[in-house]
Short mmCIF file of C-alpha atoms in Angstrom, two decimals:
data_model
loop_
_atom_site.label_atom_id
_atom_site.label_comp_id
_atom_site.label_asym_id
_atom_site.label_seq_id
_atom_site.Cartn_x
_atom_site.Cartn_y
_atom_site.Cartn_z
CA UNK A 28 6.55 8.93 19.73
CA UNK A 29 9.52 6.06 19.57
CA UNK A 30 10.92 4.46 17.14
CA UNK A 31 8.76 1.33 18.47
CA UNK A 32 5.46 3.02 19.01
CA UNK A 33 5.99 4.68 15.29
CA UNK A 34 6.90 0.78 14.14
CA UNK A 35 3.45 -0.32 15.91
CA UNK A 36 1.40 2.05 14.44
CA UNK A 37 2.81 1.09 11.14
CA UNK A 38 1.83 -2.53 12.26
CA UNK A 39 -2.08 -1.14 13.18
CA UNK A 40 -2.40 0.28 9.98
CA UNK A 41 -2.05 -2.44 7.54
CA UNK A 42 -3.60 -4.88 10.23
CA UNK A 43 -6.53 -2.76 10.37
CA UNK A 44 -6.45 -2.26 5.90
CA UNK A 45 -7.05 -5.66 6.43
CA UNK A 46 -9.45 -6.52 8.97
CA UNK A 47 -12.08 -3.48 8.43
CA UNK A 48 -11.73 -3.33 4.42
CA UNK A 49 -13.17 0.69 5.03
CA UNK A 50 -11.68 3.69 3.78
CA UNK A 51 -11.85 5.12 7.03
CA UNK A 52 -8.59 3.67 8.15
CA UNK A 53 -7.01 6.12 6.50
CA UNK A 54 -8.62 8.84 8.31
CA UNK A 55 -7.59 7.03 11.32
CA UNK A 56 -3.95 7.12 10.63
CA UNK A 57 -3.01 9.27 7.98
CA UNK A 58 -2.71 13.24 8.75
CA UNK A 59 -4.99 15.50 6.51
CA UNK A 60 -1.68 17.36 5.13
CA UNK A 61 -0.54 13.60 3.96
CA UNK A 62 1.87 13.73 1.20
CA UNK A 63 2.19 10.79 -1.31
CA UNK A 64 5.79 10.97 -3.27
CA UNK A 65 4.38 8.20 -5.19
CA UNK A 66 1.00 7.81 -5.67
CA UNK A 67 -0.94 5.04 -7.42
CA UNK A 68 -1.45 5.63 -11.28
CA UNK A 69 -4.58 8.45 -11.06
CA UNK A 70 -4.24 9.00 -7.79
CA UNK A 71 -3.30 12.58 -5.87
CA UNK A 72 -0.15 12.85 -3.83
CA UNK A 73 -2.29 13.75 -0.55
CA UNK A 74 -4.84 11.90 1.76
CA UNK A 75 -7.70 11.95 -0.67
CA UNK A 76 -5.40 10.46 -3.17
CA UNK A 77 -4.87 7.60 -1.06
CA UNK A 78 -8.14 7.06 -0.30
CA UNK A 79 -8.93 6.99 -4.20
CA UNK A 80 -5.82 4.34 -4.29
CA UNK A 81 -7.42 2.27 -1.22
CA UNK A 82 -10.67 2.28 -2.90
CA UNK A 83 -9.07 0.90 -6.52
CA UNK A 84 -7.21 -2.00 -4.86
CA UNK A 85 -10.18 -3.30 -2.67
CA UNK A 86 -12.66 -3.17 -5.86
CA UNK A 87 -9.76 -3.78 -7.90
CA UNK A 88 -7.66 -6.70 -6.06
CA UNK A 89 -9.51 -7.36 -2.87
CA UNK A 90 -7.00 -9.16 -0.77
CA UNK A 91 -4.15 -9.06 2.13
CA UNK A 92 -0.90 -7.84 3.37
CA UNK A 93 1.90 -9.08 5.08
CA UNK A 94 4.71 -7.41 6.91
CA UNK A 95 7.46 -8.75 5.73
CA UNK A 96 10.33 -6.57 7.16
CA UNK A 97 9.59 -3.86 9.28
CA UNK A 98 12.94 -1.50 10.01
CA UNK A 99 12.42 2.01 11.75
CA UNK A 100 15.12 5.13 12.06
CA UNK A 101 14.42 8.85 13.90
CA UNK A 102 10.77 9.56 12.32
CA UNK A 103 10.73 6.77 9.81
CA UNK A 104 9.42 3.31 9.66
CA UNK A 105 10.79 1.16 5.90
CA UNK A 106 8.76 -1.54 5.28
CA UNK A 107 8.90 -4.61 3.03
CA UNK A 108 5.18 -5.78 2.33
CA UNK A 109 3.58 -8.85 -0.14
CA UNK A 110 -0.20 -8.01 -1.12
CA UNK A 111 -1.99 -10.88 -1.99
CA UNK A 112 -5.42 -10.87 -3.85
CA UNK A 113 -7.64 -11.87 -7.03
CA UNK A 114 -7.87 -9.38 -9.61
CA UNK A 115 -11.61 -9.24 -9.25
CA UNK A 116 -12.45 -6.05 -10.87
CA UNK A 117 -11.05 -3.10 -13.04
CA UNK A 118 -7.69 -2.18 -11.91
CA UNK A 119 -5.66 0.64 -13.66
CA UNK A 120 -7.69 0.39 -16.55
CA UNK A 121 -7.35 -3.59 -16.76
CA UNK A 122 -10.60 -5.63 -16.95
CA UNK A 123 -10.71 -8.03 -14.62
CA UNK A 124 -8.69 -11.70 -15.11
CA UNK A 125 -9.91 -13.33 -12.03
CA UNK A 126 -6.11 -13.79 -11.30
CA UNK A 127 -4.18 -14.26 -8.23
CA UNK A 128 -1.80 -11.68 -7.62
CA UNK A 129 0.96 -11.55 -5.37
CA UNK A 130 2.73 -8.32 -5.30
CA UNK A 131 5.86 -7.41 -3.63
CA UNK A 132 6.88 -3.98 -2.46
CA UNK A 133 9.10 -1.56 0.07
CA UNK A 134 7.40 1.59 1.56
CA UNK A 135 9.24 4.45 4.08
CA UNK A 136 6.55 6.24 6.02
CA UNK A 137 7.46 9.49 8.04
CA UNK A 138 5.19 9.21 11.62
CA UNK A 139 4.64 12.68 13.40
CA UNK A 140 2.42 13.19 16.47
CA UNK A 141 1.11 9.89 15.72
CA UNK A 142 0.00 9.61 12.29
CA UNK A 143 1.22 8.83 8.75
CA UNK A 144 2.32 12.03 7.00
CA UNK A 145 4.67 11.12 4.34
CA UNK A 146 4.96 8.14 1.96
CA UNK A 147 7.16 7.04 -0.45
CA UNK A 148 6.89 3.32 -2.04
CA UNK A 149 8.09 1.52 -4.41
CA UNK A 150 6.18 -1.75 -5.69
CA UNK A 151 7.03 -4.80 -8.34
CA UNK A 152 4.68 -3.27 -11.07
CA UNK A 153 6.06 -5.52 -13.53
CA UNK A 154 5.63 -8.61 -12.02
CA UNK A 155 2.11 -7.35 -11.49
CA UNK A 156 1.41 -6.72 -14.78
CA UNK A 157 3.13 -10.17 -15.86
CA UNK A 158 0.65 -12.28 -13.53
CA UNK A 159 -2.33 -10.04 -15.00
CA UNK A 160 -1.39 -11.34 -18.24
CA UNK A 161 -0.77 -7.92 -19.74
CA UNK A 162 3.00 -8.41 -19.65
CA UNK A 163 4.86 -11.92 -21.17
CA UNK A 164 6.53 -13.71 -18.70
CA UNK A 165 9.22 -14.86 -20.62
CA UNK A 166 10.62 -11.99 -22.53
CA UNK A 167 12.71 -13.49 -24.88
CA UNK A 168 9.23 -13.51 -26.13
CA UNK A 169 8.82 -9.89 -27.03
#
């Protein structure tokens, strides 16, 4: 596969996160020898892993994506995403605060033979846990 086609499936997969709300996107897109080189808080580095991850944010924070930036090289596709949701049920061991939340965060995704098989992401965990409540917003407060 291209560099576009690898860019388009990138595109499918959070369009489809969205629109079916069913762990079996992941099956659809990500290989079975998956490997996660930052996994969610719990979570395994490998596909079941981020299955367990997809299943904690759509309990947890049932919401959206958006593609920000989308930027692809040889076998990789970067992108910048926003996740948008309501903190609607336990989520890494936080009760629920009926929130919004609105997080920010860049992922790089290695694509062979047409599927996901590497992941590494980085997300604004802070400013998470600040609109959660858990964290101060102003921290000349703390």
């Amino acid at each position: 596969m291209g560099i576009e086609e690898n860019k388009d499936l990138v595109r499918r997969y959070f369009e489809e996160i969205d629109r079916r709300g069913e762990v079996s996107v992941i099956d659809d897109f990500v290989s079975p020898d998956f490997v996660d080189h930052g996994p969610s808080p719990g979570c395994t580095p490998d596909r079941e892993g981020l299955k367990q991850a997809f299943e904690m944010f759509r309990t947890g924070s049932p919401g959206t994506h958006r593609i920000d930036d989308i930027l692809a090289e040889g076998d990789k596709v970067v992108v910048r995403v926003t996740g948008e949701g309501v903190h609607e049920g336990e989520l890494f061991g936080i009760p629920p605060t009926n929130r919004p939340m609105k997080v920010t965060g860049i992922t790089i995704l290695r694509v062979e033979d047409g599927q996901i098989v590497e992941r590494w992401v980085e997300v604004d965990m802070l400013g998470a846990l600040q609109q959660l409540g858990v964290i101060p917003e102003d921290q000349s407060a703390v």
